[in-house]
Structures are given as structure tokens and as C-alpha cells.
Amino acid sequence: MSDGELLTVEPHELQFPLELKKQISSSLQLTNKTDNHVAFKVKTTNPKKYCVRPNTGLVSPHSTCDVTVTMQAQKEIPPDLQCKDRFLLQSVVASATTNDITAEMFNKESGNNVEECKLRVTYIAPQKLPSPSKKEGPWDSVSDNGTVNTSEYTGISKASSGRSHAETEDNVSEVKTLISELTKEKNSAIQLNNKLHQELETLRRKTSKNNGEFSFLHVILVGLVGLLIGYLVKQS
């Protein structure tokens, strides 16, 4: 805060948080300490860089007035964050109307009692964003420029996919082979069963005259055939 006989200026410096390509504003509050109206005028060493609203005005007795200083969008940030720009706030006792404010009122050479307050400009460094946490995993390969190397991850995915596909084909081939072998064994068992039935029928006709012998032999052959067929079915 800067105190004069006419106006109190707060704050005593203009602070601008730097953001590229964005207009930034800073405010001043002028307080009239007297029983008179006080006229003010704001000047700067770099008028093309700043916009002041209002740049001239009238502050009533024991009242305040806000002044907004807007810095135009900047294309780059100074490496040392130093600024040589300065502002000058001039104030003088005036009449009760703003129409009476003229440039001649702030001319010291004309004998006017002009009070001056110099303000400096301060840049505030932009806030740094927190660095992202590193991801864990074998695919987290990062290049020198901080980007994820997706080609390596893609290569791993393709290799894994290729191995899975090859393993699936091998399994399918094994299943097909097993099914083929079982089918062959089943067909062989059916053929053998048919052949045994044919031989049994032939033997029955030859021994039909001897009922006793045929009955006993028939029982034995039927039992053997049943056991053989059961064994073949289990093997298939």
C-alpha cells in the first residue's frame, strides 16, 4: 500500500500471473483521504502492452475507486521473470464533475500541486503441473520425448497372439487325430463283431442235429463273444 496526501493506493505493485496467449488483469484500489474531490490519471512506460480502465477519473471524498490494468496476451515468458515496465498514478484536487478533468491539470510546470505514485510491475511464475506417475508393467516403454513407445507394446501383443494361435492349431490337430484313431478302432470292433456272429450262425447250423452238444457249445460261444465285445468297446 502506498500512502499520499490525497490518495491511498493498494497494492503498491501490479502483479501478473503469466499465462501465454491470454490477457491477464490486475486491480488497483484508490481511496480518497480528503474532503475534496480528487482527479487521477494513470500513465505507463509501455502503453501498447497495457489497457487501463479507467485511465482517468474522479474519486469522491472519503470514497474508493477501482482501476483495472489488463496486460495483453504474451507470446513468451521472460526467462528471468523480470519486467521493466512502470506505472505512474497522478492525482490532484479537482471540482465535482469529471468534465473538468483535463491534461493540463496534471502538468506540474503549470504550478499545479500534483501528487505522484510510482508502481512497478511484477511477473508471477506459472504454477507447475504435477508430473504424471509412471505406469508399471513390461509394456511401459517410454521414449526420450516422454511419449509411450506403442510399437514395442504392439510387437509384444502380436507375438503373444501368434503363439496362442499356433498352440490352438496344434491342439485342434491332436484332437482330430485322436478322433480318427478311435473311429478306426470302433469300425474294426463292429466288423469283428459281425464276423463272430456269422461264424456262430454257421456253427449253429452244422450242430443243429445234436441239441445237447449245441446247447452247451452255444452257451460257451455266446459268453466268449460277449466278453470280447465288451473288451473292444472299452478299448474304443
PDB file of N, CA, C and O in Angstrom, residues 21 29 116:
ATOM      1  N   LYS A  21      -0.445 -16.435 -24.294  1.00  0.00           N
ATOM      2  CA  LYS A  21      -1.571 -16.228 -25.200  1.00  0.00           C
ATOM      3  C   LYS A  21      -2.885 -15.984 -24.453  1.00  0.00           C
ATOM      4  O   LYS A  21      -3.950 -16.464 -24.865  1.00  0.00           O
ATOM      5  N   GLN A  29      -6.827  -0.245  -6.069  1.00  0.00           N
ATOM      6  CA  GLN A  29      -7.908   0.411  -5.337  1.00  0.00           C
ATOM      7  C   GLN A  29      -7.407   1.768  -4.841  1.00  0.00           C
ATOM      8  O   GLN A  29      -6.430   1.851  -4.086  1.00  0.00           O
ATOM      9  N   GLU A 116       2.203  12.258  -7.092  1.00  0.00           N
ATOM     10  CA  GLU A 116       2.545  11.143  -7.958  1.00  0.00           C
ATOM     11  C   GLU A 116       2.891   9.895  -7.140  1.00  0.00           C
ATOM     12  O   GLU A 116       3.524   9.979  -6.085  1.00  0.00           O
TER      13      GLU A 116
END
